[in-house]
Amino acid sequence: MASTFKAITFFFAVLALLTGGNARGKDQAASVFDVTEYGAAPSNRDNRDAFLAAWRAACGSTAGNSTLLFPKGTFAAGAVQFEGPCRNGDAPVVVIDGVLQPCAGGSGGGCRLSDDAWITFSGLNNLLVTGAGTLDGQGHHQSGKAKSKTTTLVFDGVTNSTLRGLRLVNSRGFHVNLRRCTRVVAEGLGIHAPAASRNTDGVHVGLSSHVRILNSVIGTGDDCVSVGPGSTDVVVRGVACGPGHGLSVGSLGKDGGEQDVVRGLVIENCTVTGTTNGVRIKTWAGSPPGAASNIKFQDITMDNVSNPIIIDQRYCPHDHCSDADKPSLVQISDVTFRRIEGTSSTPLAVQLLCSEDRPCTGVRLDGINLTCGDVPCRSEFSNVRGPLAPAPAVAQAQAPSPAPAASRREEAADAASEQLGRSTWWSPFTVRG
Ligand SMILES: *[C@@H]1O[C@H](CO)[C@@H](O)[C@H](O)[C@H]1NC(C)=O
Ligand SMILES: *[C@@H]1O[C@H](CO)[C@@H](O)[C@H](O)[C@H]1NC(C)=O
Ligand SMILES: *[C@@H]1O[C@H](CO)[C@@H](O)[C@H](O)[C@H]1NC(C)=O
Ligand SMILES: *[C@@H]1O[C@H](CO)[C@@H](O)[C@H](O)[C@H]1NC(C)=O
Ligand SMILES: *[C@@H]1O[C@H](CO)[C@@H](O)[C@H](O)[C@H]1NC(C)=O
């Protein structure tokens, strides 16, 4: 009997040891901070506080390699800002496998949404936001005049980071805004909003450098990608765009100032389908000084695009510009359009309409092969200095393509555009994968 008792105690001792071991095993697993363990639940009530509690735990963890997890399920939340810096210098990995959305009903339902942004990551280094989940802005349920323009996802002051694989749908404003960022890669995104939804840009970049937007499918009611003021060294590659307003630089010159500059941009290997514009540079009419330089659009396929190639320095959407009749003072220089093929839905395939006060310089059209239905394509140029077109620029565009006299005069002088091929400002980098 006594020996049986001993055996049982021994059994319990072993059990205790085993569970103790398990608990230590869990310590490692505890570097996953699941929002449902901080009070979040798939429901229509505001989960913001639970999200923030889980964030504080993940960001404050000393374990290293912590993960903030939004598991499967549909979670409502109001405006939420995940702020750094984090305890060990690097941000957690953020895995979003569920669907996040504002509370149902009216403007955000029971969730408070800021006008600026819905989900913000700020002041972080080495962040990875990924997962099979969806950020659903529910913008298509807004109606009336008081529609908000809340951006769905903002990276603000984020460095060496990656945004990968998420779906973003029906934003109220921009879907993704990368601002004050350095070395950020956004890739494998699926972004979708109705063609009629205003200001729903797919990915916007501003005040940022060394940004890569790669291999994504983007169709919205506004620009698929827009590269705004203060952007340097931006590469957009492998984006399937449409519907929407195309791949755009700008609009520039709204506010003016030192920051109103875009320098070093490559947009390549993209397809643009059924959009109003293909590749575009836009600056506001009457805008103060600014600059856009070293810009390459290449290997782009157009499918039924209204304005496949366009520089518009009299940009004035909805005709509400006080200086609509004044020229823009944004200087556009060293822009190459190369190997752009496909179909235009209008006869006007190429429009380069530059400022009479700041003519575009170093503009090059090379290997443009567009067709315009049954009619010959036309092109229109004003205030453009070349070397516009080495020989048959708008080749298959069937246009006689008279390079304007001005451009011919500049041809020899402009060696600067040759430098484009060498991409001296392009800087390779790696970020958290
Ligand atoms: C984090 O994970 C990476 C790769 O999984 C590993 O190399 C690194 O040592 C880990 N860091 C810490 C602090 O655990
Ligand atoms: C980001 O990465 C670059 C290059 O790897 C490094 O020099 C820089 O210090 C990093 N930034 C931060 C804030 O760690
Ligand atoms: C071009 O983009 C497509 C996806 O749109 C991708 O499959 C292909 O590998 C890319 N090619 C190059 C040369 O980058
Ligand atoms: C081309 O685009 C126009 C609108 O710009 C549209 O009406 C037309 O149906 C499209 N054609 C095709 C073949 O998709
Ligand atoms: C232009 O494109 C068409 C079809 O897209 C192709 O058949 C033709 O060979 C191209 N022409 C040149 C000069 O590349």
Coordinates of C-alpha atoms and ligand atoms in Angstrom, one line a residue:
M1 CA 0.0 0.0 0.0
A2 CA 2.8 2.3 1.0
S3 CA 4.6 1.6 -2.2
T4 CA 1.5 2.4 -4.2
F5 CA 1.2 5.7 -2.4
K6 CA 4.9 6.4 -3.2
A7 CA 4.3 5.5 -6.8
I8 CA 1.4 8.0 -6.9
T9 CA 3.4 10.8 -5.4
F10 CA 6.1 10.1 -7.8
F11 CA 3.6 10.2 -10.6
F12 CA 2.4 13.6 -9.5
A13 CA 5.9 14.9 -9.1
V14 CA 6.7 13.9 -12.6
L15 CA 3.4 15.5 -13.8
A16 CA 4.3 18.7 -12.0
L17 CA 7.7 18.7 -13.6
L18 CA 6.2 18.1 -17.0
T19 CA 3.7 20.9 -16.7
G20 CA 6.4 23.2 -15.3
G21 CA 8.4 22.3 -18.5
N22 CA 5.3 23.1 -20.5
A23 CA 4.9 26.5 -18.9
R24 CA 8.5 27.3 -19.8
G25 CA 7.7 26.1 -23.3
K26 CA 4.8 28.6 -23.4
D27 CA 7.2 31.4 -22.5
Q28 CA 8.5 31.2 -26.0
A29 CA 5.0 30.9 -27.4
A30 CA 4.1 34.0 -25.3
S31 CA 6.1 36.1 -27.7
V32 CA 2.9 35.8 -29.8
F33 CA 0.5 38.5 -28.5
D34 CA -2.9 37.5 -29.7
V35 CA -5.4 40.4 -29.5
T36 CA -8.1 38.0 -28.4
E37 CA -6.1 37.4 -25.2
Y38 CA -6.3 41.1 -24.5
G39 CA -10.1 41.3 -24.7
A40 CA -10.7 41.6 -28.4
A41 CA -13.6 39.6 -29.8
P42 CA -15.0 39.2 -33.3
S43 CA -17.9 41.5 -32.9
N44 CA -19.3 44.9 -33.9
R45 CA -18.1 46.7 -30.8
D46 CA -15.0 48.8 -30.8
N47 CA -11.9 46.6 -30.1
R48 CA -9.5 49.5 -30.2
D49 CA -8.5 49.3 -26.5
A50 CA -7.9 45.6 -26.7
F51 CA -5.7 46.1 -29.8
L52 CA -3.7 48.8 -28.0
A53 CA -3.3 46.6 -24.9
A54 CA -1.9 43.8 -27.0
W55 CA 0.3 46.2 -28.9
R56 CA 1.8 47.6 -25.7
A57 CA 2.6 44.1 -24.5
A58 CA 4.2 43.2 -27.9
C59 CA 6.1 46.4 -28.3
G60 CA 7.2 46.4 -24.7
S61 CA 8.3 42.8 -24.7
T62 CA 12.0 42.2 -24.1
A63 CA 11.8 38.7 -25.6
G64 CA 12.6 39.8 -29.1
N65 CA 10.8 38.6 -32.2
S66 CA 7.4 39.2 -30.7
T67 CA 4.3 38.9 -32.9
L68 CA 1.1 40.9 -32.6
L69 CA -1.6 38.6 -34.0
F70 CA -5.0 39.4 -35.3
P71 CA -6.4 35.9 -35.8
K72 CA -9.2 34.9 -38.2
G73 CA -12.6 36.5 -37.5
T74 CA -14.1 39.9 -38.2
F75 CA -13.1 42.6 -35.7
A76 CA -14.5 46.1 -35.5
A77 CA -12.3 49.0 -34.4
G78 CA -12.1 52.7 -34.4
A79 CA -9.0 54.8 -35.2
V80 CA -6.0 53.2 -33.7
Q81 CA -2.3 54.2 -33.6
F82 CA 0.4 51.6 -33.0
E83 CA 3.3 53.8 -31.8
G84 CA 7.0 53.2 -31.4
P85 CA 9.7 53.1 -30.5
C86 CA 9.5 49.6 -29.0
R87 CA 11.4 48.3 -26.1
N88 CA 14.1 46.4 -27.9
G89 CA 14.4 48.8 -30.8
D90 CA 12.6 46.7 -33.4
A91 CA 8.9 46.6 -33.9
P92 CA 7.0 43.4 -33.5
V93 CA 5.9 41.4 -36.5
V94 CA 2.2 42.2 -37.1
V95 CA 0.2 39.3 -38.5
I96 CA -3.3 40.2 -39.6
D97 CA -5.2 37.0 -40.6
G98 CA -8.7 38.3 -39.8
V99 CA -10.8 41.1 -41.2
L100 CA -10.7 44.5 -39.6
Q101 CA -13.4 47.0 -40.2
P102 CA -15.0 50.1 -38.6
C103 CA -18.1 49.4 -36.6
A104 CA -21.2 49.0 -38.8
G105 CA -23.6 51.9 -39.4
G106 CA -23.2 55.6 -40.2
S107 CA -19.8 57.2 -40.2
G108 CA -17.8 54.6 -38.3
G109 CA -20.8 53.3 -36.3
G110 CA -19.9 53.1 -32.7
C111 CA -16.2 53.4 -33.5
R112 CA -14.5 56.8 -33.5
L113 CA -12.7 57.3 -36.7
S114 CA -10.3 60.2 -37.2
D115 CA -10.4 62.2 -40.4
D116 CA -6.8 61.5 -41.1
A117 CA -6.2 57.8 -40.6
W118 CA -7.9 54.6 -39.4
I119 CA -4.9 52.3 -38.6
T120 CA -1.5 54.0 -38.1
F121 CA 1.9 52.5 -37.4
S122 CA 4.3 55.3 -36.4
G123 CA 7.8 55.8 -35.2
L124 CA 8.9 52.2 -35.8
N125 CA 11.9 50.4 -37.2
N126 CA 12.1 47.0 -38.7
L127 CA 8.4 46.5 -38.9
L128 CA 6.7 43.7 -40.8
V129 CA 3.0 43.9 -41.4
T130 CA 1.6 40.8 -43.1
G131 CA -1.0 38.1 -43.2
A132 CA -3.9 36.7 -45.1
G133 CA -6.4 39.2 -43.7
T134 CA -8.3 42.2 -45.0
L135 CA -8.6 45.8 -43.9
D136 CA -12.1 46.8 -45.0
G137 CA -12.7 50.5 -44.7
Q138 CA -16.4 50.1 -45.5
G139 CA -16.3 53.3 -47.5
H140 CA -18.9 52.0 -50.0
H141 CA -21.4 52.2 -47.2
Q142 CA -20.9 55.9 -46.7
S143 CA -23.4 58.3 -48.2
G144 CA -24.3 61.9 -48.2
K145 CA -22.1 65.0 -48.1
A146 CA -20.4 64.2 -44.8
K147 CA -18.3 61.4 -46.3
S148 CA -15.0 61.1 -44.5
K149 CA -11.7 60.7 -46.3
T150 CA -10.0 58.5 -43.7
T151 CA -6.9 56.7 -44.9
T152 CA -7.1 53.0 -44.1
L153 CA -3.5 52.3 -43.3
V154 CA -0.7 54.8 -42.6
F155 CA 3.0 54.2 -42.1
D156 CA 4.3 57.4 -40.5
G157 CA 8.0 57.7 -39.7
V158 CA 8.6 54.0 -40.3
T159 CA 12.0 52.7 -41.4
N160 CA 13.5 49.5 -42.8
S161 CA 10.1 47.9 -43.0
T162 CA 7.8 45.7 -45.1
L163 CA 4.1 45.6 -45.8
R164 CA 3.2 42.4 -47.4
G165 CA 0.3 40.4 -48.7
L166 CA -2.7 42.1 -47.1
R167 CA -5.9 42.9 -48.9
L168 CA -7.3 46.4 -48.5
V169 CA -10.8 47.2 -49.7
N170 CA -13.3 50.0 -49.9
S171 CA -11.3 52.7 -48.1
R172 CA -12.9 56.0 -47.3
G173 CA -9.8 57.8 -48.5
F174 CA -6.4 56.5 -49.6
H175 CA -5.9 52.8 -48.9
V176 CA -2.2 53.0 -47.9
N177 CA -0.2 56.2 -47.2
L178 CA 3.6 55.9 -46.7
R179 CA 4.7 59.2 -45.2
R180 CA 8.0 60.2 -43.6
C181 CA 9.2 56.7 -44.3
T182 CA 12.7 55.4 -45.3
R183 CA 13.4 52.1 -46.9
V184 CA 9.9 50.6 -47.0
V185 CA 8.8 47.8 -49.3
A186 CA 5.0 47.3 -50.0
E187 CA 4.4 44.1 -51.9
G188 CA 1.9 41.5 -52.8
L189 CA -1.0 43.8 -51.9
G190 CA -4.5 43.5 -53.3
I191 CA -6.3 46.8 -53.2
H192 CA -9.9 47.2 -54.4
A193 CA -12.5 49.9 -54.3
P194 CA -15.3 50.9 -56.7
A195 CA -14.3 52.8 -59.8
A196 CA -16.6 55.6 -58.8
S197 CA -15.2 56.2 -55.3
R198 CA -13.3 59.5 -55.0
N199 CA -9.9 59.9 -53.5
T200 CA -9.4 56.3 -52.9
D201 CA -5.8 56.1 -54.1
G202 CA -4.2 52.6 -53.7
V203 CA -0.8 53.5 -52.4
H204 CA 0.3 57.0 -51.8
V205 CA 3.9 57.9 -51.1
G206 CA 5.0 61.3 -49.7
L207 CA 8.0 62.8 -47.7
S208 CA 9.7 59.4 -48.1
S209 CA 12.8 57.9 -49.6
H210 CA 13.8 54.5 -50.8
V211 CA 10.4 53.1 -51.3
R212 CA 9.5 50.0 -53.3
I213 CA 5.9 49.1 -54.4
L214 CA 6.0 45.7 -56.0
N215 CA 3.8 42.9 -57.5
S216 CA 0.5 44.2 -56.4
V217 CA -3.0 44.3 -57.9
I218 CA -4.7 47.7 -57.4
G219 CA -8.0 49.0 -58.7
T220 CA -9.8 51.9 -57.2
G221 CA -11.6 55.1 -58.0
D222 CA -8.5 57.2 -58.0
D223 CA -4.7 56.7 -58.7
C224 CA -3.5 53.2 -58.3
V225 CA -0.2 54.6 -57.1
S226 CA 0.5 58.3 -56.5
V227 CA 3.9 59.6 -55.7
G228 CA 3.5 62.9 -54.0
P229 CA 5.8 65.8 -52.7
G230 CA 9.0 64.9 -50.9
S231 CA 9.6 61.5 -52.5
T232 CA 13.0 60.3 -53.6
D233 CA 14.1 57.0 -55.0
V234 CA 10.8 55.3 -55.4
V235 CA 10.4 52.1 -57.6
V236 CA 7.0 50.8 -58.6
R237 CA 7.3 47.4 -60.3
G238 CA 4.9 44.7 -61.3
V239 CA 1.7 46.5 -60.5
A240 CA -1.5 45.6 -62.3
C241 CA -3.5 48.8 -62.2
G242 CA -7.2 49.4 -63.0
P243 CA -9.8 50.6 -62.8
G244 CA -8.8 54.1 -61.6
H245 CA -6.8 57.0 -62.6
G246 CA -3.5 55.2 -63.3
L247 CA 0.0 55.5 -62.1
S248 CA 0.7 59.1 -61.1
V249 CA 3.4 61.5 -60.0
G250 CA 1.7 64.3 -58.1
S251 CA -0.2 66.2 -57.8
L252 CA 2.6 68.6 -57.1
G253 CA 2.5 72.3 -56.4
K254 CA -0.5 72.5 -54.1
D255 CA 1.4 73.9 -51.2
G256 CA 4.8 74.7 -52.7
G257 CA 8.0 75.0 -50.7
E258 CA 11.2 73.0 -50.5
Q259 CA 9.4 69.7 -50.0
D260 CA 7.5 70.0 -53.2
V261 CA 9.9 67.8 -55.1
V262 CA 9.9 64.3 -56.6
R263 CA 13.3 63.0 -57.6
G264 CA 14.3 59.5 -58.8
L265 CA 11.3 57.5 -59.7
V266 CA 11.0 54.3 -61.8
I267 CA 7.7 52.9 -62.7
E268 CA 8.2 49.6 -64.7
N269 CA 6.8 46.3 -65.7
C270 CA 3.2 47.3 -65.0
T271 CA -0.1 46.8 -66.8
V272 CA -2.8 49.5 -66.8
T273 CA -6.3 48.5 -67.7
G274 CA -9.4 50.6 -68.3
T275 CA -8.2 53.6 -66.5
T276 CA -8.6 57.3 -67.3
N277 CA -4.8 57.9 -67.3
G278 CA -1.9 55.5 -67.8
V279 CA 1.3 57.1 -66.6
R280 CA 0.9 60.7 -65.6
I281 CA 2.7 63.7 -64.0
K282 CA 0.3 66.3 -62.7
T283 CA 1.1 69.7 -61.2
W284 CA -1.5 72.2 -60.2
A285 CA -2.3 75.2 -62.4
G286 CA -0.7 78.4 -60.9
S287 CA 1.4 76.4 -58.5
P288 CA 4.5 77.8 -56.7
P289 CA 8.0 76.5 -57.5
G290 CA 8.7 72.8 -57.1
A291 CA 10.4 70.1 -59.1
A292 CA 10.0 66.6 -60.6
S293 CA 13.1 65.0 -62.0
N294 CA 14.7 61.7 -63.0
I295 CA 11.5 59.9 -63.7
K296 CA 11.4 56.7 -65.8
F297 CA 8.2 55.0 -67.0
Q298 CA 9.1 51.8 -68.9
D299 CA 7.8 48.4 -70.0
I300 CA 4.2 49.4 -69.4
T301 CA 1.3 47.7 -71.1
M302 CA -1.9 49.8 -71.6
D303 CA -5.2 48.2 -72.2
N304 CA -8.1 50.6 -73.2
V305 CA -6.7 53.6 -71.3
S306 CA -8.1 57.1 -72.0
N307 CA -4.9 59.1 -71.7
P308 CA -2.0 56.6 -71.8
I309 CA 0.8 59.1 -71.5
I310 CA 0.2 62.4 -70.0
I311 CA 2.0 65.3 -68.4
D312 CA -0.6 67.8 -67.2
Q313 CA 0.8 71.0 -65.7
R314 CA -2.7 72.6 -65.6
Y315 CA -4.1 70.1 -63.3
C316 CA -7.4 71.3 -61.8
P317 CA -9.8 68.6 -60.9
H318 CA -13.4 69.6 -60.5
D319 CA -12.4 73.1 -61.8
H320 CA -12.0 74.7 -58.4
C321 CA -8.6 76.4 -58.9
S322 CA -8.2 80.1 -58.1
D323 CA -5.2 80.2 -60.4
A324 CA -6.5 78.1 -63.2
D325 CA -5.2 80.5 -65.9
K326 CA -1.7 80.8 -64.5
P327 CA 1.2 78.6 -65.4
S328 CA 2.6 76.1 -62.9
L329 CA 6.1 76.8 -61.6
V330 CA 7.0 73.2 -61.0
Q331 CA 10.0 72.3 -63.1
I332 CA 9.7 68.9 -64.8
S333 CA 13.0 67.5 -66.1
D334 CA 14.6 64.2 -67.3
V335 CA 11.5 62.1 -67.9
T336 CA 11.7 59.0 -70.0
F337 CA 8.7 57.1 -71.4
R338 CA 10.1 53.9 -72.8
R339 CA 8.5 50.7 -74.3
I340 CA 5.0 51.6 -73.6
E341 CA 2.6 49.5 -75.7
G342 CA -1.0 48.7 -76.0
T343 CA -4.3 50.4 -76.6
S344 CA -5.7 53.8 -76.0
S345 CA -9.5 54.3 -75.8
T346 CA -9.2 57.8 -77.3
P347 CA -7.3 59.1 -80.3
L348 CA -5.1 61.3 -78.1
A349 CA -2.5 58.9 -76.9
V350 CA 0.3 61.2 -75.8
Q351 CA -0.2 64.6 -74.2
L352 CA 2.8 66.4 -72.8
L353 CA 1.4 69.7 -71.7
C354 CA 4.1 71.6 -69.8
S355 CA 4.2 75.0 -68.2
E356 CA 4.9 78.0 -70.4
D357 CA 7.0 79.4 -67.5
R358 CA 8.9 76.2 -66.8
P359 CA 9.1 74.1 -70.0
C360 CA 9.8 70.4 -69.4
T361 CA 13.4 69.5 -70.2
G362 CA 15.1 66.2 -71.0
V363 CA 11.9 64.5 -72.1
R364 CA 12.4 61.3 -74.0
L365 CA 9.9 59.1 -75.7
D366 CA 11.3 55.8 -76.9
G367 CA 9.6 52.7 -78.2
I368 CA 6.0 53.9 -77.7
N369 CA 3.7 51.5 -79.5
L370 CA 0.1 52.4 -79.0
T371 CA -3.0 51.9 -81.1
C372 CA -6.2 54.0 -80.9
G373 CA -8.9 51.8 -82.2
D374 CA -9.7 52.4 -85.8
V375 CA -8.3 55.9 -86.0
P376 CA -4.7 57.0 -86.0
C377 CA -3.3 58.0 -82.6
R378 CA -2.6 61.7 -82.1
S379 CA -0.1 63.4 -79.8
E380 CA 0.0 66.9 -78.4
F381 CA 3.0 68.7 -77.0
S382 CA 3.4 72.1 -75.5
N383 CA 6.5 73.6 -73.9
V384 CA 8.5 70.4 -74.1
R385 CA 12.2 70.4 -74.6
G386 CA 13.7 67.1 -75.8
P387 CA 15.5 65.1 -76.9
L388 CA 11.9 64.2 -77.3
A389 CA 12.0 61.3 -79.6
P390 CA 14.9 59.4 -81.2
A391 CA 13.4 58.9 -84.6
P392 CA 9.9 57.2 -84.7
A393 CA 8.8 58.0 -81.2
V394 CA 5.2 57.3 -81.3
A395 CA 5.9 54.5 -83.8
Q396 CA 2.8 52.3 -84.0
A397 CA 0.8 55.2 -82.7
Q398 CA 0.5 55.9 -86.4
A399 CA 0.9 59.5 -85.7
P400 CA 3.3 61.6 -87.8
S401 CA 4.4 62.7 -84.3
P402 CA 5.9 66.1 -85.2
A403 CA 8.4 66.7 -82.5
P404 CA 7.9 70.3 -81.7
A405 CA 10.5 72.7 -83.0
A406 CA 11.5 73.7 -79.5
S407 CA 12.5 70.2 -78.7
R408 CA 14.7 69.8 -81.8
R409 CA 16.6 72.9 -80.8
E410 CA 17.3 71.5 -77.4
E411 CA 18.2 68.1 -78.7
A412 CA 22.0 68.4 -78.7
A413 CA 22.1 70.4 -75.5
D414 CA 20.4 67.9 -73.3
A415 CA 22.8 65.2 -72.4
A416 CA 21.3 65.0 -68.9
S417 CA 18.6 62.6 -69.9
E418 CA 21.2 60.1 -71.0
Q419 CA 22.2 59.7 -67.4
L420 CA 18.8 58.2 -66.7
G421 CA 20.0 54.8 -68.0
R422 CA 22.6 54.7 -65.4
S423 CA 20.1 55.3 -62.5
T424 CA 22.8 56.8 -60.3
W425 CA 20.2 57.7 -57.7
W426 CA 18.8 54.2 -57.4
S427 CA 19.9 52.6 -54.1
P428 CA 19.5 48.9 -53.4
F429 CA 18.6 48.0 -49.8
T430 CA 17.1 45.2 -47.7
V431 CA 14.5 45.3 -45.1
R432 CA 12.9 42.8 -42.7
G433 CA 11.6 40.0 -44.8
Ligands
LIG1 C1 14.7 36.6 -34.2 O1 14.5 35.6 -35.2 C2 15.6 35.5 -36.1 C3 15.2 34.6 -37.2 O2 14.0 33.9 -36.9 C4 16.8 35.1 -35.4 O3 17.9 35.1 -36.3 C5 17.1 36.1 -34.3 O4 18.2 35.7 -33.5 C6 15.9 36.3 -33.4 N1 16.2 37.3 -32.4 C7 15.9 37.3 -31.1 C8 16.2 38.4 -30.3 O5 15.3 36.3 -30.6
LIG2 C1 17.9 51.0 -41.4 O1 18.8 50.2 -42.2 C2 19.9 50.9 -42.5 C3 20.7 50.1 -43.6 O2 20.6 48.8 -43.3 C4 20.8 51.3 -41.3 O3 21.9 52.0 -41.7 C5 19.9 52.1 -40.4 O4 20.6 52.4 -39.2 C6 18.6 51.4 -40.1 N1 17.7 52.3 -39.3 C7 17.4 52.1 -38.1 C8 16.6 53.2 -37.4 O5 17.8 51.2 -37.5
LIG3 C1 6.7 41.7 -64.3 O1 5.5 41.7 -63.5 C2 4.8 40.4 -63.5 C3 3.6 40.6 -62.6 O2 2.8 41.7 -63.0 C4 5.8 39.4 -63.0 O3 5.1 38.1 -63.1 C5 7.1 39.3 -63.8 O4 8.0 38.4 -63.2 C6 7.7 40.7 -63.8 N1 8.9 40.7 -64.7 C7 10.0 41.4 -64.4 C8 11.1 41.3 -65.4 O5 10.1 42.0 -63.3
LIG4 C1 -12.9 50.9 -73.0 O1 -13.1 52.0 -72.1 C2 -14.3 52.7 -72.3 C3 -14.4 53.8 -71.3 O2 -13.2 54.5 -71.3 C4 -15.5 51.8 -72.1 O3 -16.7 52.5 -72.4 C5 -15.3 50.6 -73.1 O4 -16.4 49.7 -72.8 C6 -14.0 49.9 -72.9 N1 -13.8 48.9 -73.9 C7 -13.4 47.7 -73.6 C8 -13.2 46.8 -74.7 O5 -13.2 47.3 -72.4
LIG5 C1 3.5 47.1 -81.6 O1 2.6 46.3 -80.9 C2 2.0 45.3 -81.7 C3 0.9 44.6 -80.9 O2 0.8 45.0 -79.6 C4 3.0 44.4 -82.3 O3 2.3 43.4 -83.1 C5 4.0 45.1 -83.0 O4 5.1 44.2 -83.4 C6 4.6 46.2 -82.2 N1 5.5 47.1 -83.0 C7 6.7 47.4 -82.6 C8 7.5 48.3 -83.6 O5 7.2 47.0 -81.6

